[in-house]
Amino acid sequence: MAKITIDGKQLEVDNKLTIIQVALEHGIAIPHFCWHPRLSVAGNCRICLVEVEKFPKLVIACATQVTDGMVVKTNSPKVVNAREAVMEFLLINHPLDCPICDEAGECKLQDYAYKFSEGVSRFDFEKVRKPKRVELGPNVMLDVERCIMCSRCVRFCDEIAKKPQLVFIQRADHVELTTFPGENLDHPYSMNTIDLCPVGALTSRDFRFKARVWEMSSTDTVCPGCARGCNMKMWVRNNEVLRLTPRYNPEVNDYWMCDYGRLNTFKYVNAENRIKAPLIRKEGVLANQTDSGLVEVGWDEAIAKVASELKSFDEDEIAGLCSAFATNEDNYLFVKLMNMLGVKNIAFLQHLIEGDEDDILIRADKTPNNRGVREVGLTSSINGSGWEIILRRIDEGTIKALYVIDDDPGADPRVAETLARLDFFVVHASNENDTTKLADVVLSSSTYAEKHGTFTNFQGRVQRIRPAVTTAEQDRALDGFAMSRLDKFGAHNDRWMQGPKCDARPTWRILTCVANALGAKWKHNTVEDVFNEIAATTESFKGMSYMKLGLRGMLLKTKVEVVAAPIHA
Amino acid sequence: MLSEQNLKKLEELKKRYPTTKALLLPVLWMAQEQFGWISLDTMKYVADLLNLPFHHVYGVVTFYTMFNSKPIGKYHIQVCTNVSCMLRGAENIRDHICRRLNVGINETTPDRTFTVTEVECLGSCGTAPMVQVNNDEYYDNLNLEKVNKLLEDWSKK
């Protein structure tokens, strides 16, 4: 331990730490570009210079370990002067293109220029010209002129992703970031370099020029791309998801997320093929190639139809399919509904891609809630009838009705053939797919971007998802959504205030409606009520609440791996 | 491929450096002496030889101006145009050489005999102006006649 003083504050700290680590831990901001808590110390940006008493010169806070009796000043006139000088150097060759730069608004250089720079340039020569719009890889675009050579991206590729693909060439003011000739920046984590880049040098090819960052709201949620459940922020403007960025959670994903999750888990929320209202197959409306034969109806009609149809079958003639894509709450209520009907044939599908995994984040299980489904529902209710058995019984004609939530079993043509034999088939779905084409009733369900709920990741960590996109029955302000400035101060007739909304409901709510139409008296007004019921009735969730889960989630009480019923995709 | 002799030298060098990263500079120097310049293929070869990432080797080669990443001529004429030489007429000499050989700075004659580059101080200010040819030959106290004589000698060889 070392006793040190920073800006008059006396602290007792671990003497293995550096000044910048100690300062940040105690809420003292020291500006930094090249330093990052998870990367090696490069010490090349020089903006973190601080004054230490008895040291002849200013030192960089990122590379100086604390020692006993150290007296550090982070804001003395000497430091302020040095910072200003560093900023002047950094800005000499930096283009003045903030108005068209994607990074503007979340740019460290821009922020520090406001805070620490004089605002005047004494440099009246022509700036160095370097390549612009360099396609570094499939997902990342590089503007070399904007680069301040902090080397965060280079170190990330070397140290975290373990795929050295970036390098600086040349020297002095000719330095350029590049890949080796003929190679691309194409590893599965390449887009983290965009978040790391303190300036607009590395930008996302997917998100480029889509929006200014201050126009979007950002919502803390969880990626549903695989069983890891990376914490992330969802950025929305005009009720449309525009990008996803990782959110720090040391227990799950640290500061990172993979490119697959970042690019593929939001497109379907905005997609053209969203189911915009409940659909029913009506007599007289024929299916053809362009039209699946389903007609839009109101919620009351659709739910009444489901309830009356379900009543007309024996309990053994009905089967249910939960979903590892749906939340704990959805699955819990689904199993509860099936239990109420006396249905024993319940299963869920695994979505494994063998081999598509690594030691960093990516898991072979491509569902966010595999563990959760087993935890809240199946183990306590199922009597061993797996999906294969259900399919066989449909073929035999002993199972006549099937209730599916938020999954797409019909994607397998062999299964689709079997499903076509059903007398009654109800599906909760957010997008049109091979399964909805076969359904008699499609209940338009919210995507994970439109509802509250929890996923349980492969570690057994229960994490909250939060809605970022509104459905027809929600309002950003009244329902407590994250709001951008545009959302707060725009009028309803303004641009970007009129994004389309789907008439979708979260699965847990649809299930409550169906159960109540069947005569139950469920009183779940909010999804939190459902979660509290899970916490009260399920041993491994004991003591949990939405408040306690917070931003980092909580581990299930049981660490014992639950043996799943024989379930096959 | 490095020559038999160079590979032997490499084994010797390995004993003197703590890591292969530190060994990179002498090995690149060896490669340049053998091939005259360092091509991308050579960089890949050296990277494999020392078990370093390609990118690192690429960064090092481009960082040091004395590594040639383009083919050069038999005589690499490096004209110093730093202060002392400049005051004693280095710019004239530079322009004269370029005119006589009919090439620009950083260019090579079509017969691959001469390459002319402009360099910073080579530490021969007392005998300015000067040029360095290839890696270690200094020609100082130059004037136009001396330069003509040298160029003629080299052309004949």
XYZ file of C-alpha atoms in Angstrom:
726
model
C 0.000 0.000 0.000
C 1.058 3.556 -0.664
C -0.187 6.809 0.780
C -0.448 9.396 -1.950
C -2.043 12.776 -2.477
C -3.819 13.654 -5.715
C -5.122 17.197 -6.035
C -5.108 17.546 -2.261
C -7.040 14.311 -1.771
C -5.209 11.871 0.485
C -5.562 8.281 -0.649
C -4.254 4.956 0.481
C -3.853 2.752 -2.558
C -2.266 -0.395 -3.946
C 1.271 0.490 -5.012
C 1.094 -1.711 -8.106
C -1.318 0.734 -9.707
C -0.472 3.648 -11.934
C -1.492 7.235 -11.241
C -4.237 7.181 -13.865
C -5.788 3.991 -12.446
C -5.838 5.410 -8.936
C -7.215 8.747 -10.093
C -10.043 7.241 -12.131
C -10.945 4.875 -9.316
C -11.364 7.882 -7.034
C -13.279 10.015 -9.459
C -10.457 12.279 -10.540
C -10.527 12.642 -14.300
C -7.183 12.598 -16.099
C -7.570 12.953 -19.864
C -6.272 10.032 -21.917
C -6.318 8.876 -25.526
C -4.006 5.882 -25.821
C -4.517 4.414 -22.361
C -7.284 1.843 -21.955
C -7.897 -0.227 -18.834
C -7.680 -3.533 -20.716
C -4.806 -2.766 -23.089
C -1.089 -2.583 -22.482
C 0.334 0.847 -21.708
C 1.648 2.572 -24.826
C 2.251 6.026 -23.403
C 2.354 7.723 -26.771
C -0.436 10.300 -26.705
C 1.087 12.373 -23.870
C -2.229 14.003 -22.912
C -2.226 12.427 -19.432
C 0.801 14.440 -18.264
C 0.628 15.320 -14.563
C 2.909 17.072 -12.156
C 4.488 15.054 -9.356
C 6.286 16.929 -6.601
C 10.063 16.378 -6.548
C 10.029 15.007 -10.101
C 12.050 17.240 -12.426
C 9.590 16.970 -15.303
C 5.939 16.224 -15.869
C 5.197 12.494 -16.068
C 2.560 10.525 -17.945
C -0.022 9.277 -15.471
C -0.649 6.072 -17.457
C 2.895 4.722 -17.117
C 3.912 6.023 -13.698
C 3.382 3.741 -10.727
C 2.353 5.297 -7.466
C 4.904 5.349 -4.676
C 4.543 6.155 -1.021
C 4.406 9.863 -0.301
C 3.768 10.876 -3.904
C 2.055 14.241 -4.337
C 0.304 14.521 -7.691
C -1.262 17.585 -9.236
C -3.502 17.071 -12.223
C -4.499 20.674 -12.758
C -1.509 22.843 -11.927
C -0.634 25.653 -14.393
C 2.289 23.570 -15.685
C -0.021 20.646 -16.461
C -2.657 22.825 -18.069
C 0.019 24.356 -20.270
C 1.449 20.999 -21.276
C -1.966 19.634 -22.135
C -2.647 22.613 -24.309
C 0.662 22.015 -26.093
C -0.123 18.331 -26.645
C -3.520 19.234 -28.028
C -1.909 21.742 -30.365
C 0.411 19.038 -31.726
C -2.411 16.542 -32.128
C -4.544 19.063 -33.952
C -1.822 20.249 -36.338
C -2.631 17.627 -38.936
C -6.130 16.728 -37.829
C -8.759 17.641 -40.428
C -11.440 20.130 -39.426
C -14.267 17.919 -40.608
C -16.212 17.420 -37.392
C -19.441 18.502 -39.104
C -19.319 15.450 -41.370
C -17.519 13.086 -39.010
C -19.433 10.182 -37.490
C -17.445 10.413 -34.278
C -18.502 13.991 -33.544
C -20.404 14.096 -30.269
C -18.576 11.113 -28.798
C -15.070 12.086 -29.898
C -12.383 12.340 -27.254
C -10.343 14.717 -29.370
C -13.335 16.979 -29.821
C -14.203 16.873 -26.110
C -10.642 17.591 -25.052
C -10.337 20.347 -27.636
C -13.245 22.072 -25.911
C -11.876 21.399 -22.444
C -8.124 21.757 -22.723
C -7.292 23.523 -25.953
C -6.966 27.186 -26.676
C -9.246 26.988 -29.679
C -6.791 28.770 -31.966
C -4.267 27.209 -34.318
C -0.896 28.818 -34.962
C -0.206 26.396 -37.783
C -0.622 28.107 -41.134
C 0.959 25.552 -43.462
C -0.886 22.962 -45.451
C -1.846 19.906 -43.413
C -0.386 16.507 -44.321
C -2.601 14.649 -46.779
C -3.179 10.945 -46.241
C -5.559 8.307 -47.621
C -9.252 8.706 -46.868
C -12.059 6.131 -47.084
C -9.786 3.118 -46.770
C -11.790 -0.102 -46.535
C -9.763 -1.810 -43.852
C -12.051 -4.808 -43.784
C -15.661 -5.843 -44.326
C -16.903 -3.815 -41.353
C -14.420 -1.060 -40.684
C -13.614 2.086 -42.659
C -10.440 4.082 -42.047
C -9.711 7.764 -42.518
C -5.958 8.067 -42.000
C -5.979 11.858 -41.765
C -8.126 11.725 -38.645
C -5.884 9.174 -36.916
C -3.902 10.434 -33.900
C -1.709 7.310 -33.745
C -2.769 6.209 -30.269
C -2.386 2.540 -31.338
C -5.371 1.336 -29.315
C -6.703 -0.587 -32.336
C -3.311 -2.164 -33.014
C -2.999 -3.286 -29.416
C -6.570 -4.575 -29.344
C -5.928 -6.824 -32.351
C -2.646 -8.073 -30.890
C -3.663 -8.503 -27.269
C -7.391 -9.115 -27.021
C -8.484 -10.541 -30.368
C -5.091 -12.268 -30.808
C -5.224 -11.544 -34.516
C -2.462 -9.056 -35.309
C -3.717 -7.422 -38.477
C -3.013 -3.724 -37.994
C 0.278 -1.867 -38.037
C 1.713 1.616 -38.265
C 4.020 2.246 -41.192
C 6.356 5.170 -41.941
C 7.220 7.586 -39.183
C 6.773 11.057 -37.770
C 3.925 12.954 -39.428
C 3.850 10.415 -42.262
C 2.677 7.614 -39.995
C -0.193 5.625 -41.439
C -2.330 2.915 -39.957
C -2.680 -0.004 -42.344
C -2.987 -3.740 -42.700
C -0.282 -5.825 -44.294
C -0.629 -5.552 -48.100
C -3.325 -7.867 -49.384
C -4.766 -8.532 -45.952
C -7.997 -7.311 -44.369
C -9.041 -6.400 -40.867
C -11.550 -9.226 -40.772
C -11.367 -11.021 -37.428
C -14.643 -11.646 -35.552
C -14.011 -8.754 -33.149
C -12.826 -6.131 -35.639
C -15.546 -3.604 -34.821
C -14.338 -3.124 -31.266
C -11.571 -1.046 -32.796
C -14.286 1.445 -33.762
C -15.358 1.877 -30.140
C -11.757 2.070 -29.026
C -10.797 4.691 -31.598
C -10.826 7.990 -29.673
C -11.338 9.899 -32.929
C -13.228 9.326 -36.175
C -10.445 7.425 -37.916
C -12.121 4.043 -37.614
C -15.830 4.091 -38.346
C -18.454 1.421 -38.819
C -19.240 0.738 -42.464
C -22.703 -0.345 -41.397
C -23.503 2.767 -39.370
C -21.558 5.338 -41.440
C -23.505 8.554 -42.030
C -26.745 7.071 -40.645
C -27.170 9.504 -37.759
C -25.476 12.016 -35.499
C -24.921 10.380 -32.147
C -26.864 12.964 -30.193
C -29.996 12.295 -32.209
C -30.211 8.746 -30.904
C -31.346 7.412 -27.567
C -29.262 4.664 -26.017
C -30.783 1.850 -23.997
C -28.905 -0.607 -21.780
C -29.769 -4.098 -22.901
C -28.291 -7.510 -23.695
C -27.303 -9.086 -27.016
C -29.418 -12.120 -27.952
C -26.908 -13.382 -30.528
C -25.528 -16.249 -28.450
C -25.528 -17.743 -24.962
C -22.876 -15.237 -23.781
C -25.378 -12.372 -23.477
C -22.955 -9.514 -24.024
C -24.111 -6.333 -22.351
C -24.737 -3.655 -24.916
C -26.313 -0.337 -25.728
C -29.008 -0.097 -28.342
C -29.088 3.171 -30.263
C -32.452 4.251 -31.662
C -33.692 7.167 -33.735
C -37.129 7.476 -35.249
C -38.091 4.180 -33.605
C -35.462 2.415 -35.679
C -32.425 0.630 -34.264
C -29.344 2.071 -35.946
C -26.439 0.496 -34.121
C -25.356 -1.578 -31.148
C -22.307 -0.937 -29.015
C -20.841 -2.978 -26.167
C -21.489 -1.995 -22.564
C -18.978 -2.730 -19.817
C -19.663 -5.765 -17.686
C -16.525 -7.370 -16.254
C -18.347 -10.627 -15.490
C -19.660 -11.230 -18.983
C -18.108 -9.396 -21.886
C -15.778 -6.833 -20.360
C -15.669 -3.929 -22.852
C -16.195 -5.992 -26.008
C -18.717 -7.686 -28.262
C -18.377 -9.637 -31.494
C -19.120 -8.303 -34.969
C -21.773 -10.953 -35.546
C -23.819 -9.839 -32.548
C -23.335 -6.200 -33.361
C -24.499 -6.482 -36.949
C -27.061 -9.263 -36.964
C -29.160 -8.938 -33.844
C -31.006 -5.732 -34.680
C -31.737 -5.807 -38.402
C -34.852 -7.939 -37.974
C -36.322 -5.421 -35.542
C -36.472 -2.851 -38.342
C -37.147 -5.363 -41.107
C -39.840 -5.114 -43.760
C -41.151 -8.558 -42.858
C -42.213 -7.582 -39.338
C -45.654 -8.858 -38.447
C -47.463 -5.628 -37.763
C -50.655 -6.973 -36.169
C -52.239 -10.307 -35.177
C -53.108 -12.515 -38.157
C -55.789 -15.168 -38.584
C -56.381 -17.669 -41.367
C -59.985 -17.160 -42.427
C -62.170 -19.394 -44.500
C -62.610 -18.087 -48.022
C -59.233 -16.384 -48.101
C -57.023 -18.593 -50.198
C -53.301 -18.855 -49.834
C -51.282 -18.163 -52.929
C -47.699 -17.371 -53.702
C -47.741 -13.747 -52.691
C -50.214 -13.993 -49.867
C -50.034 -16.524 -47.076
C -53.821 -16.361 -46.667
C -53.595 -14.656 -43.287
C -55.755 -11.638 -42.476
C -54.985 -8.868 -39.996
C -57.409 -8.775 -37.084
C -57.681 -7.090 -33.696
C -56.156 -8.558 -30.548
C -59.520 -9.492 -28.966
C -60.603 -11.509 -31.978
C -57.254 -13.286 -32.291
C -57.089 -14.180 -28.606
C -60.717 -15.328 -28.492
C -59.978 -17.564 -31.473
C -56.923 -19.109 -29.777
C -58.830 -19.688 -26.550
C -61.837 -21.335 -28.210
C -59.649 -23.537 -30.408
C -57.464 -24.686 -27.488
C -60.617 -25.575 -25.521
C -61.789 -27.852 -28.312
C -58.839 -30.251 -27.952
C -58.003 -32.802 -25.273
C -54.926 -32.105 -23.204
C -53.062 -34.964 -24.886
C -53.841 -33.581 -28.325
C -52.011 -30.318 -27.615
C -48.257 -29.715 -27.632
C -46.236 -26.617 -26.778
C -42.851 -25.341 -27.880
C -41.076 -22.827 -25.662
C -38.209 -20.787 -26.968
C -34.656 -20.088 -25.956
C -35.051 -16.797 -27.867
C -37.838 -15.694 -25.500
C -37.260 -14.309 -22.013
C -37.468 -16.170 -18.709
C -40.809 -14.470 -18.066
C -42.238 -15.546 -21.427
C -41.188 -19.142 -20.955
C -42.336 -19.245 -17.357
C -45.841 -18.097 -18.276
C -45.932 -20.407 -21.285
C -45.178 -23.418 -19.129
C -47.701 -22.139 -16.588
C -50.360 -21.902 -19.310
C -49.537 -25.382 -20.574
C -49.749 -26.733 -17.026
C -53.109 -25.044 -16.630
C -54.352 -26.833 -19.749
C -52.813 -30.081 -18.523
C -50.515 -30.262 -21.541
C -47.566 -32.596 -21.013
C -45.946 -32.366 -24.422
C -43.608 -29.419 -24.069
C -40.199 -28.981 -25.579
C -37.822 -26.341 -26.822
C -35.292 -26.228 -29.617
C -31.551 -25.860 -29.241
C -29.754 -23.800 -31.830
C -26.172 -24.963 -31.734
C -23.605 -24.303 -34.395
C -20.879 -26.766 -33.504
C -17.421 -25.294 -33.733
C -18.577 -21.697 -34.032
C -17.123 -20.656 -30.697
C -13.910 -19.306 -29.215
C -12.230 -18.529 -25.913
C -13.094 -14.854 -26.058
C -16.864 -14.340 -26.248
C -18.564 -16.345 -28.988
C -20.548 -19.417 -27.884
C -21.752 -22.284 -30.070
C -25.243 -21.973 -28.588
C -26.872 -19.235 -30.657
C -29.749 -18.537 -28.261
C -29.673 -16.070 -25.387
C -31.775 -18.010 -22.911
C -31.114 -21.712 -23.217
C -30.182 -21.987 -19.570
C -33.173 -19.892 -18.569
C -35.754 -22.062 -20.310
C -34.520 -25.094 -18.458
C -34.392 -23.161 -15.228
C -37.886 -21.598 -15.241
C -39.924 -24.145 -17.027
C -38.995 -27.372 -18.547
C -37.294 -29.199 -15.734
C -40.175 -28.598 -13.380
C -42.956 -29.489 -15.788
C -41.833 -31.799 -18.503
C -42.288 -35.516 -18.347
C -39.722 -36.301 -20.901
C -41.473 -35.716 -24.178
C -39.007 -34.106 -26.508
C -39.553 -32.363 -29.791
C -38.898 -35.513 -31.842
C -41.639 -37.310 -29.970
C -44.018 -34.415 -30.493
C -43.295 -34.465 -34.219
C -43.857 -38.216 -34.388
C -47.190 -37.869 -32.600
C -48.259 -35.126 -35.009
C -47.447 -37.467 -37.882
C -49.419 -40.224 -36.189
C -52.325 -37.851 -35.657
C -52.415 -38.094 -31.856
C -51.246 -34.486 -31.422
C -53.548 -32.153 -33.318
C -52.770 -28.681 -31.973
C -49.445 -26.931 -31.448
C -48.600 -23.714 -29.629
C -45.208 -22.201 -30.538
C -43.650 -19.073 -29.036
C -40.896 -17.061 -30.712
C -39.127 -19.803 -32.611
C -39.052 -21.039 -36.191
C -39.326 -24.841 -36.253
C -40.717 -24.674 -39.814
C -37.319 -23.558 -41.111
C -36.523 -27.274 -41.380
C -38.483 -28.483 -44.474
C -38.934 -31.937 -42.981
C -40.544 -30.405 -39.882
C -42.624 -28.020 -42.005
C -44.170 -31.026 -43.746
C -45.208 -32.429 -40.392
C -46.520 -29.101 -39.111
C -48.798 -28.815 -42.164
C -50.759 -31.806 -40.805
C -51.891 -29.948 -37.658
C -55.534 -29.115 -37.148
C -54.702 -25.993 -35.209
C -51.393 -24.184 -35.092
C -50.806 -20.951 -33.175
C -47.520 -19.080 -33.296
C -46.081 -16.034 -31.533
C -43.736 -14.412 -34.020
C -42.187 -11.026 -34.661
C -41.218 -11.597 -38.280
C -42.655 -13.606 -41.150
C -40.901 -16.916 -41.473
C -41.459 -20.478 -42.646
C -43.463 -21.260 -39.516
C -45.878 -18.327 -39.734
C -46.817 -19.407 -43.274
C -48.198 -22.642 -41.802
C -49.944 -21.108 -38.799
C -53.681 -20.665 -38.300
C -53.165 -17.796 -35.887
C -50.063 -15.609 -35.729
C -49.865 -13.403 -32.658
C -47.518 -10.510 -33.367
C -44.990 -10.591 -30.550
C -42.488 -7.934 -29.562
C -38.832 -8.486 -30.320
C -36.264 -8.339 -27.538
C -35.795 -4.688 -28.478
C -39.366 -3.848 -27.528
C -39.852 -5.430 -24.143
C -38.610 -5.773 -20.619
C -37.481 -9.153 -19.445
C -34.541 -11.281 -18.438
C -32.248 -13.743 -20.184
C -30.106 -16.271 -18.332
C -26.744 -16.686 -19.994
C -24.580 -19.802 -20.122
C -22.879 -18.858 -16.848
C -26.268 -18.735 -15.136
C -26.230 -14.957 -14.980
C -29.728 -13.452 -15.111
C -29.586 -10.171 -17.028
C -32.241 -7.608 -17.893
C -33.201 -6.498 -21.363
C -34.932 -3.175 -21.749
C -37.143 -1.835 -24.513
C -35.617 0.661 -26.926
C -38.197 0.571 -29.717
C -41.851 1.384 -29.071
C -44.797 -0.718 -30.192
C -48.254 0.670 -30.985
C -49.368 0.619 -27.369
C -46.247 2.268 -25.943
C -45.068 5.849 -25.666
C -41.423 6.775 -25.175
C -42.049 9.429 -22.549
C -44.940 7.837 -20.653
C -43.425 4.366 -20.547
C -40.009 5.423 -19.296
C -37.935 4.743 -22.410
C -34.460 6.142 -22.867
C -34.874 9.479 -24.626
C -32.642 11.376 -26.985
C -32.773 15.144 -27.170
C -34.858 14.697 -30.284
C -37.349 12.573 -28.337
C -37.499 15.055 -25.496
C -37.798 18.293 -27.381
C -39.170 17.317 -30.783
C -42.807 17.843 -31.665
C -44.920 15.053 -33.099
C -44.832 16.514 -36.574
C -41.052 16.874 -36.562
C -38.750 14.820 -38.714
C -37.665 11.559 -37.040
C -40.571 11.577 -34.640
C -42.937 9.471 -36.699
C -41.184 6.136 -37.104
C -43.525 3.219 -37.797
C -44.714 1.117 -34.873
C -45.840 -2.498 -34.926
C -49.001 -3.551 -33.129
C -47.036 -6.152 -31.240
C -47.224 -7.306 -27.637
C -44.609 -9.051 -25.548
C -45.162 -12.788 -25.368
C -45.741 -12.779 -21.599
C -48.639 -10.367 -22.067
C -50.205 -12.313 -24.925
C -50.006 -15.442 -22.775
C -51.707 -13.640 -19.893
C -54.506 -12.576 -22.248
C -54.911 -16.123 -23.597
C -54.926 -17.618 -20.098
C -57.507 -15.132 -18.912
C -59.643 -15.799 -21.976
C -59.525 -19.450 -20.931
C -60.927 -18.500 -17.537
C -57.753 -18.038 -15.493
C -57.426 -15.016 -13.269
C -53.800 -14.060 -13.831
C -52.979 -10.645 -12.504
C -49.697 -9.827 -14.221
C -49.938 -6.184 -15.097
C -46.249 -5.750 -15.780
C -43.466 -8.106 -16.637
C -41.978 -7.312 -13.244
C -44.979 -9.028 -11.650
C -44.093 -12.132 -13.639
C -40.468 -11.953 -12.579
C -41.429 -11.523 -8.929
C -43.584 -14.629 -9.235
C -40.608 -16.533 -10.670
C -38.416 -15.278 -7.842
C -41.023 -16.385 -5.306
C -41.622 -19.838 -6.786
C -38.306 -20.900 -8.320
C -35.496 -21.810 -5.952
C -32.623 -20.611 -8.155
C -34.197 -17.157 -8.613
C -34.815 -16.602 -4.866
C -34.068 -13.106 -3.709
C -33.839 -11.578 -7.174
C -35.733 -8.517 -8.318
C -35.421 -6.174 -11.275
C -33.964 -3.578 -8.951
C -31.285 -5.962 -7.723
C -30.418 -7.250 -11.194
C -29.576 -3.695 -12.171
C -27.090 -3.232 -14.976
C -24.814 -6.197 -14.285
C -27.258 -9.024 -13.558
C -27.068 -11.708 -10.861
C -25.993 -15.331 -10.827
C -28.570 -18.065 -10.316
C -28.507 -19.543 -6.830
C -27.854 -23.046 -8.117
C -24.566 -23.590 -9.867
C -25.449 -27.197 -10.546
C -25.917 -27.931 -14.241
C -29.533 -28.893 -14.767
C -29.987 -32.016 -16.849
C -32.254 -31.199 -19.731
C -34.961 -33.424 -21.069
C -34.054 -35.119 -24.359
C -34.425 -32.240 -26.736
C -33.303 -32.102 -30.304
C -33.360 -29.439 -32.930
C 16.219 -17.167 -48.835
C 19.198 -15.927 -46.923
C 22.515 -17.350 -48.052
C 24.188 -20.205 -46.231
C 26.735 -17.761 -44.876
C 24.114 -15.340 -43.614
C 22.132 -18.086 -41.944
C 25.273 -19.098 -40.112
C 25.742 -15.481 -39.072
C 22.145 -15.427 -37.878
C 22.782 -18.339 -35.529
C 25.707 -16.419 -34.108
C 23.579 -13.278 -33.691
C 20.811 -15.181 -31.948
C 23.150 -15.692 -29.006
C 23.690 -11.968 -28.668
C 20.068 -10.795 -28.600
C 17.542 -11.549 -25.864
C 14.512 -11.797 -28.205
C 13.889 -12.345 -31.904
C 12.191 -8.949 -31.944
C 15.550 -7.391 -31.090
C 17.204 -9.514 -33.760
C 14.990 -8.078 -36.472
C 17.131 -5.062 -37.359
C 20.413 -6.938 -38.014
C 18.548 -9.628 -39.972
C 16.816 -7.056 -42.161
C 20.164 -5.411 -42.708
C 21.597 -8.746 -43.757
C 18.717 -9.308 -46.132
C 19.176 -5.883 -47.672
C 22.882 -6.508 -48.199
C 22.113 -9.757 -49.945
C 19.154 -8.671 -52.102
C 19.831 -4.954 -52.422
C 16.341 -4.145 -51.208
C 13.571 -5.634 -49.061
C 10.515 -6.903 -50.925
C 7.214 -7.927 -49.343
C 8.223 -11.535 -49.885
C 11.478 -10.916 -48.068
C 9.546 -9.355 -45.183
C 7.307 -12.432 -45.007
C 10.358 -14.666 -45.124
C 12.076 -12.749 -42.330
C 8.880 -12.725 -40.264
C 8.627 -16.507 -40.535
C 12.317 -16.903 -39.836
C 12.088 -14.932 -36.600
C 8.539 -15.967 -35.715
C 7.223 -12.386 -35.695
C 3.946 -11.098 -37.151
C 4.304 -9.859 -40.767
C 2.851 -6.558 -39.697
C 5.564 -5.865 -37.245
C 8.282 -6.435 -39.843
C 6.404 -4.258 -42.314
C 6.154 -1.461 -39.756
C 9.873 -1.647 -38.986
C 10.969 -1.663 -42.642
C 8.874 1.387 -43.449
C 9.941 3.194 -40.285
C 13.649 3.192 -41.117
C 14.437 5.161 -44.253
C 17.664 3.245 -44.807
C 15.734 0.078 -45.568
C 14.813 0.185 -49.248
C 11.341 -1.130 -49.860
C 11.731 -0.552 -53.618
C 14.444 -2.028 -55.893
C 17.463 0.256 -56.239
C 20.351 0.577 -58.666
C 23.887 -0.737 -58.332
C 25.059 2.664 -57.076
C 22.731 4.241 -54.530
C 23.825 7.885 -54.454
C 22.643 9.604 -51.270
C 23.091 13.359 -51.464
C 23.175 15.167 -48.150
C 21.265 18.459 -48.336
C 21.355 19.340 -44.656
C 22.585 22.730 -43.490
C 26.372 22.477 -43.889
C 26.225 20.725 -47.251
C 23.466 23.020 -48.454
C 25.526 26.116 -47.598
C 28.412 24.646 -49.609
C 26.332 23.955 -52.711
C 24.719 20.542 -52.149
C 21.585 21.562 -53.999
C 23.630 22.314 -57.099
C 25.288 18.934 -56.867
C 21.970 17.189 -56.393
C 20.447 18.903 -59.415
C 23.554 18.257 -61.456
C 23.526 14.521 -60.708
C 19.843 14.280 -61.527
C 20.308 16.141 -64.794
C 23.281 14.033 -65.867
C 21.584 10.764 -65.086
C 18.227 12.039 -66.342
C 16.321 10.874 -63.257
C 14.439 12.582 -60.431
C 14.945 12.213 -56.699
C 14.012 8.713 -55.473
C 14.256 7.384 -59.048
C 16.421 4.733 -60.654
C 18.026 4.862 -64.088
C 16.445 2.432 -66.591
C 19.662 0.344 -66.716
C 19.429 -0.108 -62.937
C 22.874 1.418 -62.381
C 22.051 4.525 -60.367
C 19.478 5.549 -57.791
C 19.497 9.094 -56.428
C 18.040 9.994 -53.053
C 18.208 13.026 -50.841
C 19.189 12.388 -47.229
C 19.632 14.220 -43.970
C 22.971 14.863 -42.248
C 25.492 12.020 -42.456
C 27.932 13.595 -40.015
C 30.499 14.780 -42.500
C 29.885 18.514 -42.097
C 33.590 19.375 -41.853
C 34.112 18.157 -45.397
C 30.817 19.299 -46.928
C 29.333 18.896 -49.464
C 29.223 15.139 -49.577
C 27.396 12.120 -50.928
C 27.228 8.587 -49.605
C 27.197 5.699 -52.040
C 25.548 2.460 -51.017
C 26.029 1.616 -47.360
C 29.355 3.052 -46.330
C 31.345 4.865 -49.040
C 31.681 8.607 -48.390
C 32.767 11.066 -51.107
C 33.337 14.523 -49.666
C 34.636 17.990 -50.460
C 32.713 17.664 -53.690
C 32.473 20.029 -56.624
C 30.914 19.500 -60.042
C 34.140 18.219 -61.661
C 34.655 15.631 -58.965
C 31.049 14.516 -59.348
C 31.467 14.173 -63.129
C 34.587 12.106 -62.652
C 32.879 9.781 -60.177
C 29.849 9.273 -62.378
C 32.047 8.485 -65.352
C 34.096 5.967 -63.358
C 30.986 4.222 -62.095
C 29.360 4.118 -65.543
C 32.416 2.356 -66.929
C 32.535 -0.315 -64.244
